[in-house]
Short mmCIF file of C-alpha atoms in Angstrom, two decimals:
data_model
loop_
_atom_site.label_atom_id
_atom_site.label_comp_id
_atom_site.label_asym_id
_atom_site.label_seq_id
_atom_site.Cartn_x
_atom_site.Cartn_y
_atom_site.Cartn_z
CA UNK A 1464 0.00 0.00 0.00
CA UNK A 1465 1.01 3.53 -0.97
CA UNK A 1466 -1.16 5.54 1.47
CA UNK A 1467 -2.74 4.04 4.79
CA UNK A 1468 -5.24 1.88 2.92
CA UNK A 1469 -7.67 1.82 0.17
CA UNK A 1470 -11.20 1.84 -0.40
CA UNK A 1471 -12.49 -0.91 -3.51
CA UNK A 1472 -15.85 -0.38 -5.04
CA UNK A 1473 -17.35 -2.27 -7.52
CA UNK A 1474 -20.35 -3.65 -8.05
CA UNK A 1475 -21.18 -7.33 -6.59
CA UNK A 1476 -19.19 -10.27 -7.37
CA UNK A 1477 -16.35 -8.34 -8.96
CA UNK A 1478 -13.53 -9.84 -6.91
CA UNK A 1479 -13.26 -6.79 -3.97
CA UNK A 1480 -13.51 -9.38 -0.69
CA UNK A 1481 -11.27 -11.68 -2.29
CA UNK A 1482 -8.71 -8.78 -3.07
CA UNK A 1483 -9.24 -7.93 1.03
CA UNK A 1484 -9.34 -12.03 1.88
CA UNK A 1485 -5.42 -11.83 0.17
CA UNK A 1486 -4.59 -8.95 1.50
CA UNK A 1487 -5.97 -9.99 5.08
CA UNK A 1488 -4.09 -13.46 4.59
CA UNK A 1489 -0.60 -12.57 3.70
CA UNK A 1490 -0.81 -10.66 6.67
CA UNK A 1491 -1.45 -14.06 8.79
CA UNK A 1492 -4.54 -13.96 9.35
CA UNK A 1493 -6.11 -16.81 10.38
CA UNK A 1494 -9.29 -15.67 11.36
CA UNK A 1495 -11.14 -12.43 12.71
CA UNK A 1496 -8.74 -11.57 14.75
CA UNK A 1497 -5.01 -12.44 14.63
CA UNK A 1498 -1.27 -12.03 14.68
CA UNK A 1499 1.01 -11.90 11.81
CA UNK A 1500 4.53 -12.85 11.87
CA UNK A 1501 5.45 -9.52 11.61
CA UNK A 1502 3.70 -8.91 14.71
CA UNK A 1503 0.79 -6.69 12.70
CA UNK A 1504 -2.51 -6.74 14.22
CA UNK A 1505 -5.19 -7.75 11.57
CA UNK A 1506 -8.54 -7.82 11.79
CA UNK A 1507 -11.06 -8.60 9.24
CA UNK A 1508 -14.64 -8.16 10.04
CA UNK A 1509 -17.82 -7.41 8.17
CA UNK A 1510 -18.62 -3.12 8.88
CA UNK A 1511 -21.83 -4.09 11.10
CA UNK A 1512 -20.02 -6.47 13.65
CA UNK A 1513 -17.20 -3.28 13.90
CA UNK A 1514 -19.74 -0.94 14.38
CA UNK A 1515 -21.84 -2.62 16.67
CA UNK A 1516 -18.62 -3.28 19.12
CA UNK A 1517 -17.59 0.88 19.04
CA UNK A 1518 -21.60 1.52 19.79
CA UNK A 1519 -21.31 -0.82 22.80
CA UNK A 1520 -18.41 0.59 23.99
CA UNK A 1521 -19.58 3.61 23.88
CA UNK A 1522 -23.17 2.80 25.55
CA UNK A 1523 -20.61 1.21 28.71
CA UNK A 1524 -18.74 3.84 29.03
CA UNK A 1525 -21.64 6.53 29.04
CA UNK A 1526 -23.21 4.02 31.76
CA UNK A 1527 -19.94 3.82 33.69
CA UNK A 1528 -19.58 7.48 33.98
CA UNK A 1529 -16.29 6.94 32.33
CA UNK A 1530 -14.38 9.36 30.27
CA UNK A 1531 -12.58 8.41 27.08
CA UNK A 1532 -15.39 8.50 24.59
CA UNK A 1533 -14.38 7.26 21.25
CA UNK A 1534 -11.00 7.56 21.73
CA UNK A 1535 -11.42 4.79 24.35
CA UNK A 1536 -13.65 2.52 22.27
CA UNK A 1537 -11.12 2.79 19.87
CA UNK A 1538 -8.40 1.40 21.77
CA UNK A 1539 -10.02 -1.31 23.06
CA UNK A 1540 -10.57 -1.86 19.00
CA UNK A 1541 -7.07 -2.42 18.04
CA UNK A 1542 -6.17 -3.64 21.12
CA UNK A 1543 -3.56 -0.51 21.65
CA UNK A 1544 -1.38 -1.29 19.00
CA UNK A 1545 -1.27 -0.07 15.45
CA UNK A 1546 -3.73 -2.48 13.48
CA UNK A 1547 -4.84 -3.34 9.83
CA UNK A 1548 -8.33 -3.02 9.95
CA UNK A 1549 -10.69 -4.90 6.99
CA UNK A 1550 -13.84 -3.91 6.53
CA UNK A 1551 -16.34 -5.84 4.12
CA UNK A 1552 -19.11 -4.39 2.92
CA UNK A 1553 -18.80 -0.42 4.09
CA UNK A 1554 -22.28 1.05 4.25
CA UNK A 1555 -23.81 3.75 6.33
CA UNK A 1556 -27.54 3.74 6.50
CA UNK A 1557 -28.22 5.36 9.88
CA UNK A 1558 -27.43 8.89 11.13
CA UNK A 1559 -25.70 6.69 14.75
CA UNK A 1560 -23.07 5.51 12.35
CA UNK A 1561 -22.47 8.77 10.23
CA UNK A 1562 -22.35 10.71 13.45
CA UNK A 1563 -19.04 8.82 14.37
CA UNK A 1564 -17.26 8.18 11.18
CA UNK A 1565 -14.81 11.34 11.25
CA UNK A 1566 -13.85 10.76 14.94
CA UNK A 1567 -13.83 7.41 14.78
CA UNK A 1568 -11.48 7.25 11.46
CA UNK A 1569 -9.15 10.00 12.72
CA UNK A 1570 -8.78 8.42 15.80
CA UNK A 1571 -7.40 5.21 13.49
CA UNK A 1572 -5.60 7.12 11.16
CA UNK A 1573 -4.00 9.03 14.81
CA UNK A 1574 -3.24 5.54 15.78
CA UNK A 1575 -1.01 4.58 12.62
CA UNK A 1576 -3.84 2.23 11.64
CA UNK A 1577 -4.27 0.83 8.64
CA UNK A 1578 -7.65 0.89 6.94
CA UNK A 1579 -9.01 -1.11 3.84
CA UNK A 1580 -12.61 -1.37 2.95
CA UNK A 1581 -14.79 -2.30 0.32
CA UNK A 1582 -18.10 -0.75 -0.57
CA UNK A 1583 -21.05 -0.77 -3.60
CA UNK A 1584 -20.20 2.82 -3.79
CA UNK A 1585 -17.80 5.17 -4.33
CA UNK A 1586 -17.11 7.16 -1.16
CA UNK A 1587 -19.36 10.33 -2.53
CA UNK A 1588 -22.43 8.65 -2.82
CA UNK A 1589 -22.34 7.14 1.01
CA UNK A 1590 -25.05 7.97 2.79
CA UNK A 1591 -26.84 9.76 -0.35
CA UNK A 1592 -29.91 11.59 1.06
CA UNK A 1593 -29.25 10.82 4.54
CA UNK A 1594 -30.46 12.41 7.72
CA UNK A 1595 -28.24 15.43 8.53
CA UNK A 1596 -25.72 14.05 5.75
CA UNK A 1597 -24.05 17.46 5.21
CA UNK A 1598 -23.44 18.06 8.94
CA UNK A 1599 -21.13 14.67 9.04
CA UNK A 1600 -19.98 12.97 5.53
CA UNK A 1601 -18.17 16.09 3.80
CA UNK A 1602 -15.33 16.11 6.27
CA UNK A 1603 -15.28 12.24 6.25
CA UNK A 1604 -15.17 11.71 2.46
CA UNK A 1605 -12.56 14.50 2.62
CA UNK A 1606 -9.99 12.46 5.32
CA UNK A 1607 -10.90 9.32 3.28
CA UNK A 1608 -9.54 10.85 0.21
CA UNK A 1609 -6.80 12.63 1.45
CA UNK A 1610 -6.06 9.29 3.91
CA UNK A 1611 -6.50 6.21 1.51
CA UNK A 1612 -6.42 5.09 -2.05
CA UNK A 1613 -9.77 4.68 -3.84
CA UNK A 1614 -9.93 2.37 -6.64
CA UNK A 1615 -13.20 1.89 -8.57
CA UNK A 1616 -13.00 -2.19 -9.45
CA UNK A 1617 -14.54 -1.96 -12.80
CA UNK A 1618 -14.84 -5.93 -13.84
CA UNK A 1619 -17.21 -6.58 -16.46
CA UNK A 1620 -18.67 -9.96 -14.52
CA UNK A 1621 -20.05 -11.27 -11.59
CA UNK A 1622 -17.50 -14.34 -10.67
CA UNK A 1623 -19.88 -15.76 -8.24
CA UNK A 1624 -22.53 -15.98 -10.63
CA UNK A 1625 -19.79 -17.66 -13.02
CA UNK A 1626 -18.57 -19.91 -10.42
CA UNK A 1627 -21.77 -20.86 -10.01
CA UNK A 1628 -22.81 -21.58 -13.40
CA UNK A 1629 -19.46 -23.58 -13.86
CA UNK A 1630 -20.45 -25.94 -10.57
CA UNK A 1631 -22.23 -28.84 -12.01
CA UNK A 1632 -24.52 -29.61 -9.09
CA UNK A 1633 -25.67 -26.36 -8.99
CA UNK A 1634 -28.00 -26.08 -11.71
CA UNK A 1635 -30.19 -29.11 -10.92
CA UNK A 1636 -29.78 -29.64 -7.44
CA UNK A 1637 -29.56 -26.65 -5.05
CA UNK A 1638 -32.61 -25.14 -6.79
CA UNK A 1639 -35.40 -28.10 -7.78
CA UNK A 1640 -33.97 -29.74 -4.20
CA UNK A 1641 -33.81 -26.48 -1.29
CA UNK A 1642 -34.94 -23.64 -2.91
CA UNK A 1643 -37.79 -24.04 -4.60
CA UNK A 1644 -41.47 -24.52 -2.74
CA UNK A 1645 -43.23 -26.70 -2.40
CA UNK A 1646 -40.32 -28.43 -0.39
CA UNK A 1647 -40.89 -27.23 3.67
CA UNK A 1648 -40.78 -31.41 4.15
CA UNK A 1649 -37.63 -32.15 2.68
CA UNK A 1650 -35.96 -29.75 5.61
CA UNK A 1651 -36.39 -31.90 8.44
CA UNK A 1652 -34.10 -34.65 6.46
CA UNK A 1653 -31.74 -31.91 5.76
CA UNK A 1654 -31.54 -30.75 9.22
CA UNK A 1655 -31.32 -34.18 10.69
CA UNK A 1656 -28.17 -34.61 8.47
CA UNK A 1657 -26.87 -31.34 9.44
CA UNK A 1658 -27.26 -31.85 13.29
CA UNK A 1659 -25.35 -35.21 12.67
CA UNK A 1660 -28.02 -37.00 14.56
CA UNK A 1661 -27.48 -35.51 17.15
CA UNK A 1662 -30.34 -34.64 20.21
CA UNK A 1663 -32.87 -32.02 19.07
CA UNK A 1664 -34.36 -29.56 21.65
CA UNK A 1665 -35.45 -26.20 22.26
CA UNK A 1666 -32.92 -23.88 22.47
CA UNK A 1667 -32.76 -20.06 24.29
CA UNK A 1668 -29.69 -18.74 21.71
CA UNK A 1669 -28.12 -15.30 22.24
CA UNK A 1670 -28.70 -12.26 20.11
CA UNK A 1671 -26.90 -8.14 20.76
CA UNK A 1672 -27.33 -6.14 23.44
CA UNK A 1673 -28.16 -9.11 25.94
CA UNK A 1674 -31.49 -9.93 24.11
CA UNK A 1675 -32.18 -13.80 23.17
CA UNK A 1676 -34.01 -15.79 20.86
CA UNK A 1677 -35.88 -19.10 21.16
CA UNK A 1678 -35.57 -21.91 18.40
CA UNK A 1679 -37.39 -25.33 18.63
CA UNK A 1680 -35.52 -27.19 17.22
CA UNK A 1681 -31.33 -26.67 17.97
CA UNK A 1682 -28.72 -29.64 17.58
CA UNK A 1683 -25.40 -30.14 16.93
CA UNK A 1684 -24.77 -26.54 15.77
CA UNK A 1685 -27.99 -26.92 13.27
CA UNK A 1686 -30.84 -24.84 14.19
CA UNK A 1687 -34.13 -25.02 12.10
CA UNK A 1688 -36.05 -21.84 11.53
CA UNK A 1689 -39.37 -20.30 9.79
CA UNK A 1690 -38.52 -17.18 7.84
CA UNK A 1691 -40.65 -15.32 10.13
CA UNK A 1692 -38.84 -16.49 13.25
CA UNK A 1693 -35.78 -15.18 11.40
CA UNK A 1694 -36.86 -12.16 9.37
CA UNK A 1695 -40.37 -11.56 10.24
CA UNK A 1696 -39.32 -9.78 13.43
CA UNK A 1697 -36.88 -7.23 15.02
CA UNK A 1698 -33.45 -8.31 13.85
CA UNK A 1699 -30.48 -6.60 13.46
CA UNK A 1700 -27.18 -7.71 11.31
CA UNK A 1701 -25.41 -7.81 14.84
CA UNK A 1702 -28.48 -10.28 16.03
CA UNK A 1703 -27.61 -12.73 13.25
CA UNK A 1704 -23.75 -12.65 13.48
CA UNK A 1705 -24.51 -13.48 17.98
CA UNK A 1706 -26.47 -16.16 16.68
CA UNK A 1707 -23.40 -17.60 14.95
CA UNK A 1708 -20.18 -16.10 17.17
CA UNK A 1709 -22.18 -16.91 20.32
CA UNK A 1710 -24.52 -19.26 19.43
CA UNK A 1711 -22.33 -21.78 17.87
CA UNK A 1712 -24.63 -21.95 15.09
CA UNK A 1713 -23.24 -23.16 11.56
CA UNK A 1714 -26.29 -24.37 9.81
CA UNK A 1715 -29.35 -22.61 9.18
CA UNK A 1716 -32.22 -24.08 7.97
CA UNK A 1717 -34.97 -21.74 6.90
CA UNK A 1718 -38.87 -22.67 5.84
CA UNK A 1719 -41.42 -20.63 4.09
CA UNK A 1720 -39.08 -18.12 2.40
CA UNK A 1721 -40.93 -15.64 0.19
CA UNK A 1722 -40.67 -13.67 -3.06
CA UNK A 1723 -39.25 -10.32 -1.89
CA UNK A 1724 -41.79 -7.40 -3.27
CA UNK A 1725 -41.94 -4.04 -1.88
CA UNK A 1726 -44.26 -4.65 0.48
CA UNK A 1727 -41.71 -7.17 1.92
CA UNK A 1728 -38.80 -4.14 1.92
CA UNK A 1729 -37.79 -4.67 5.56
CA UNK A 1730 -37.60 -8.45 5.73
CA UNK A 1731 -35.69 -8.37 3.00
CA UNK A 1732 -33.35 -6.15 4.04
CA UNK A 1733 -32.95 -8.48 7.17
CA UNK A 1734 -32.85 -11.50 4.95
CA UNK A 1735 -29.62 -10.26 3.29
CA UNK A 1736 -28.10 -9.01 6.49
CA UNK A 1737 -28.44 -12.62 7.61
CA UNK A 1738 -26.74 -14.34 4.48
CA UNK A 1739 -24.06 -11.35 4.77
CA UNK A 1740 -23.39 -12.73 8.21
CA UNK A 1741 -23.63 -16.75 7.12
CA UNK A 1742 -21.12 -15.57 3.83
CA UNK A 1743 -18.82 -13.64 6.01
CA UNK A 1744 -18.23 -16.85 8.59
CA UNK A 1745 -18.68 -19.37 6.03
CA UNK A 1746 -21.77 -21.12 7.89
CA UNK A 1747 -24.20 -22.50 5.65
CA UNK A 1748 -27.57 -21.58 4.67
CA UNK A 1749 -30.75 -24.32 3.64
CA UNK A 1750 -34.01 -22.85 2.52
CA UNK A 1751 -37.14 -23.39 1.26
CA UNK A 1752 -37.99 -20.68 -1.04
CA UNK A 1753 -41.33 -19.84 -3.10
CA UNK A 1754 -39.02 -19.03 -6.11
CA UNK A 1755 -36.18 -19.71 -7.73
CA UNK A 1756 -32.60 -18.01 -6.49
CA UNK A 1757 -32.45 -15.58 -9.09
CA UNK A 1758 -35.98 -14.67 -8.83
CA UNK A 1759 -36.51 -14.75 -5.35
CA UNK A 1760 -35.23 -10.48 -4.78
CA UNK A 1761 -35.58 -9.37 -8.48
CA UNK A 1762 -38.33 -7.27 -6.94
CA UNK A 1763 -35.95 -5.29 -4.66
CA UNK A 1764 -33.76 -4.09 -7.09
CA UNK A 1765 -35.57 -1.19 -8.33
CA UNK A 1766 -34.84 0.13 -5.02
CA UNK A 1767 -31.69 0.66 -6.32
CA UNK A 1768 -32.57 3.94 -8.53
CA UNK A 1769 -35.48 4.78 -6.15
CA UNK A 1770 -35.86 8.88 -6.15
CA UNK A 1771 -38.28 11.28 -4.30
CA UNK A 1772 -40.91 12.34 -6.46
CA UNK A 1773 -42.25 15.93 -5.45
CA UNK A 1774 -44.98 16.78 -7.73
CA UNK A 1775 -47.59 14.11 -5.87
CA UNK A 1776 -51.20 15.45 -5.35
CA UNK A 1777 -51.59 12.85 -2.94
CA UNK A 1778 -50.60 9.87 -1.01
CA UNK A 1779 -51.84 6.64 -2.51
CA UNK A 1780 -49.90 3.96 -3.94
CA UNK A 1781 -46.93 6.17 -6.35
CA UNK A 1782 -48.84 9.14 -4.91
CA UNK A 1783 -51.85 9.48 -7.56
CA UNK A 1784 -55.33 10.36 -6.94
CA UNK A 1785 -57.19 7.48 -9.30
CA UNK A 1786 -59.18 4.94 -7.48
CA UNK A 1787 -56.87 2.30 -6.47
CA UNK A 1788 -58.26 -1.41 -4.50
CA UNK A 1789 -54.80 -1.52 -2.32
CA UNK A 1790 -53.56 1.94 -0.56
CA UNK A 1791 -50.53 2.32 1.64
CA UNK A 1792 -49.79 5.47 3.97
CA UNK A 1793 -46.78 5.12 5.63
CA UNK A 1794 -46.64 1.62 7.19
CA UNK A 1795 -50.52 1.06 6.89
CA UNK A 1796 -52.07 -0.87 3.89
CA UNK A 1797 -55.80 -1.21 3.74
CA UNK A 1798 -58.15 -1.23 0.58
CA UNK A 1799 -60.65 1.39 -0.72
CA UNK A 1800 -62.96 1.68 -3.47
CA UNK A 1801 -63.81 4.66 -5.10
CA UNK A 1802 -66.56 5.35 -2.88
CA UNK A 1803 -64.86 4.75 0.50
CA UNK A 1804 -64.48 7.75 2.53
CA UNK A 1805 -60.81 6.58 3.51
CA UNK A 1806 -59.45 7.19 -0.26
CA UNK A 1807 -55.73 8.66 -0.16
CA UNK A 1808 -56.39 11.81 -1.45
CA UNK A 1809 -59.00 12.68 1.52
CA UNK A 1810 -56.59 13.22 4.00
CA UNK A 1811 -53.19 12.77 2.50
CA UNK A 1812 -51.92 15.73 0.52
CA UNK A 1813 -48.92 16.56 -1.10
CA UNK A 1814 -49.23 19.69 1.59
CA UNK A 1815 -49.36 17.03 4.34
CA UNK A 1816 -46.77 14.95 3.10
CA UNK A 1817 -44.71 18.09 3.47
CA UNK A 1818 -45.68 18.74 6.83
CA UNK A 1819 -44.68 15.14 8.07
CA UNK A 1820 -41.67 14.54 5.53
CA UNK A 1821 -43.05 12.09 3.73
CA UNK A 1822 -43.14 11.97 0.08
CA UNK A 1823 -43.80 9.58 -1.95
CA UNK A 1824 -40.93 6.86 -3.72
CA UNK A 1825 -40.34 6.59 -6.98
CA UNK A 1826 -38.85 3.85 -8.42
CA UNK A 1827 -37.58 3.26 -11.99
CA UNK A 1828 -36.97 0.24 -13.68
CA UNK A 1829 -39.75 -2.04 -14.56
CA UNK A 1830 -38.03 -4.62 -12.30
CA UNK A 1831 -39.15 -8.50 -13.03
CA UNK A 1832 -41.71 -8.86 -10.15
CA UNK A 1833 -45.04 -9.06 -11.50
CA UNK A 1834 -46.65 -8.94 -8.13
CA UNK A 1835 -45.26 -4.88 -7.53
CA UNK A 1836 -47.46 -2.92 -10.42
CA UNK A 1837 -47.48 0.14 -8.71
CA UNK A 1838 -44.26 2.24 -9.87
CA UNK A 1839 -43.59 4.18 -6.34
CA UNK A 1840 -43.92 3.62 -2.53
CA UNK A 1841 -46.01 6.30 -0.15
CA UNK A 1842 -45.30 7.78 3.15
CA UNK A 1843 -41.55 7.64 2.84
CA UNK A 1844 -38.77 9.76 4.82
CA UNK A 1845 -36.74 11.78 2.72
CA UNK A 1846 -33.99 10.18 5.45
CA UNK A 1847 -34.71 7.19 4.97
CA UNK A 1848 -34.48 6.89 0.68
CA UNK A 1849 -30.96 6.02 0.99
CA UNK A 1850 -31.71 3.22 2.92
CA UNK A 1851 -33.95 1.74 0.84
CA UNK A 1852 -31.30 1.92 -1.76
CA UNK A 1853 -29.16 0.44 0.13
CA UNK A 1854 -31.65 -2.41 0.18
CA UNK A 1855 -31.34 -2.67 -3.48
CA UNK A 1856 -28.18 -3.05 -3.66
CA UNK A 1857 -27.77 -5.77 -0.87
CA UNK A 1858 -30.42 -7.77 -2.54
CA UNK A 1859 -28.14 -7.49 -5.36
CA UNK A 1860 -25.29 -9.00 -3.58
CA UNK A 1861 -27.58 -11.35 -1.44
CA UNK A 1862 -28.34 -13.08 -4.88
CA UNK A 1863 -25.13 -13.27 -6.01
CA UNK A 1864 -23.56 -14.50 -2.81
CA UNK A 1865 -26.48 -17.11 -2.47
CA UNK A 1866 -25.31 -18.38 -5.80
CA UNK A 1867 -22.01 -18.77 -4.79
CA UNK A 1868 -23.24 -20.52 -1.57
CA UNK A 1869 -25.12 -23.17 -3.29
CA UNK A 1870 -22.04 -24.58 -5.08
CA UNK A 1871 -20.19 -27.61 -4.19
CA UNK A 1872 -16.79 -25.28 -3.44
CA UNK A 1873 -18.18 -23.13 -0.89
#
């Protein structure tokens, strides 16, 4: 390296973790955390898990009465030592994280750290639309530039995807076997070979901030799941990485997976923070899906160009007046005809939407989920758009890295 790091982006499956994974390695590392002959710490650890450890820190000390502040969290960090710090997947989608990223990152640079990090997007477009982003990125992307070397890695194809294709049990297998409904029944035999017959019980397994989570049916480091158990409630990407660090969980195995529309936005996004966290600790993931792989988040990738659309009238479904059966305000859906008194347009208002900060979504793209005709999403945060793009593109890389997980070399 000719600076104190680098920053890769690139879209998915373009080579960037492996790039950090060789890096990381010819350091000596053997795993998260480790030692190299040269005595240099390394670390390599997916953004959320690092993030997650400075925020708890940080909540101690602030209990403790202690003083330090980030500087503190910090050390405890690197372990007070200079350190080579890789971060996988670098994403800020919440004004907590964006708050800390220039005193967290000069403390680092302060420390003779060394930082690489790969991202979906150039350093710019990080937080694009965020709450309060001018108050906090500026000055970040700034140091970043000024710190590291940024390298846009421009590959024309998706290696997972070709890995995947190449892997001759992939094609007929994984999919008409695990992923495809109807096939719930088939999971029990999979998880009875995964447990290693081993005793099955109920299981109280530990998620962040002290917080647990019961499973039926644990054994063996298997643990059998409904999507809803999973994704359907309040999960975080730090939740599913406890469930493996802490847990001792390896194997997943997941029933009733659905096609990912719109509507489903949030347990999708949870959906790829979990197979981020199975990818990143090379656990493994069995499902039973409605769809096919490829199919199965087509319908979140429009999220991807999604843009605030300020000319509404009023707050249906893509924010238009007309008589529509299915309306959504916000996070309520109910139906209407054109003579119910509860249309959109009778008490949500382009003046309204102002007055909350809502607006309404719009998305372009046509997409290749059939189920998603309307072309926008009402009741949205300005501060939270980015977010939702962020979605996009994790469903993006959830696909491709569930690809790659489905073939006999992973």
């Amino acid at each position: 390296l000719q600076s104190r790091g680098c920053y890769i982006w690139g879209q998915v499956g373009r080579g960037k973790t492996l790039l950090m994974d060789l890096l990381a390695t010819s350091l000596g590392s053997q795993s998260l955390t480790d030692t190299s002959p040269q005595g240099i710490e390394v670390q390599r650890v997916h953004f959320h898990g690092f993030m997650h450890g400075i925020h708890r820190r940080l909540h101690e000390l602030r209990r403790d009465g202690a003083r330090g502040g980030i500087g503190a969290a910090v050390e405890e960090a690197t372990m007070g030592q200079p350190a080579v710090l890789c971060f996988d997947e670098f994403q800020i989608t919440t004004i907590a994280d964006a708050s800390l990223l220039t005193p967290l990152f000069g403390e680092l640079f302060f420390r003779d750290a060394i930082v690489v990090m790969t991202s979906n997007r150039p350093p710019e477009q990080l937080y694009q639309g965020g709450l309060n982003r001018d108050a906090h990125m500026p000055a970040f992307v700034s140091s970043l530039r000024a710190q590291l070397q940024v390298h846009h890695l421009d590959a024309p194809l998706d290696y997972r995807l070709e890995a995947a294709a190449a892997d001759s049990s992939t094609s007929s297998k994984m999919d008409s076997d695990y992923m495809v409904a109807p096939c719930n029944g088939k999971l029990d035999a999979v998880f009875e070979v995964a447990s290693a017959g081993t005793e099955v019980q109920p299981q109280t397994l530990p998620v962040a901030w002290g917080r647990t989570l019961q499973c039926n049916k644990v054994a063996g480091g298997a643990a059998k799941f409904t999507f809803d158990e999973l994704c359907g409630t309040f999960l975080s990407a730090e939740d599913y990485l406890s469930l493996i660090q802490k847990g001792g969980i390896h194997t997943f195995v997941v029933s009733d997976v659905p096609r990912f529309g719109l509507q489903l936005h949030n347990e999708a996004r949870r959906f790829t923070n979990l197979v981020d966290a199975l990818y990143d600790n090379q656990c493994r993931l069995v499902c039973a899906a409605e769809v096919p792989i490829d199919d199965l988040l087509a319908g979140m990738d429009r999220l991807c160009t999604a843009e605030i659309q300020t000319d509404q009238a009023a707050m249906g479904i893509a924010g238009s007046e007309n008589s529509l059966r299915k309306h959504r305000h916000g996070d309520v859906t109910f139906e209407s005809s054109e003579l119910s008194p509860c249309r959109p347009d009778t008490f949500a208002t382009a003046e309204a939407d102002a007055e909350a900060g809502t607006s309404c979504l719009s998305l372009g793209g046509g997409g290749s989920d059939s189920s998603d005709t309307q072309e926008g999403v009402a009741g949205v945060m300005a501060a939270a758009v980015d977010s939702l793009r962020e979605s996009g593109f994790a469903a993006r890389r959830c696909t491709s890295r569930l690809r790659e997980m489905s073939t006999q070399t992973y």
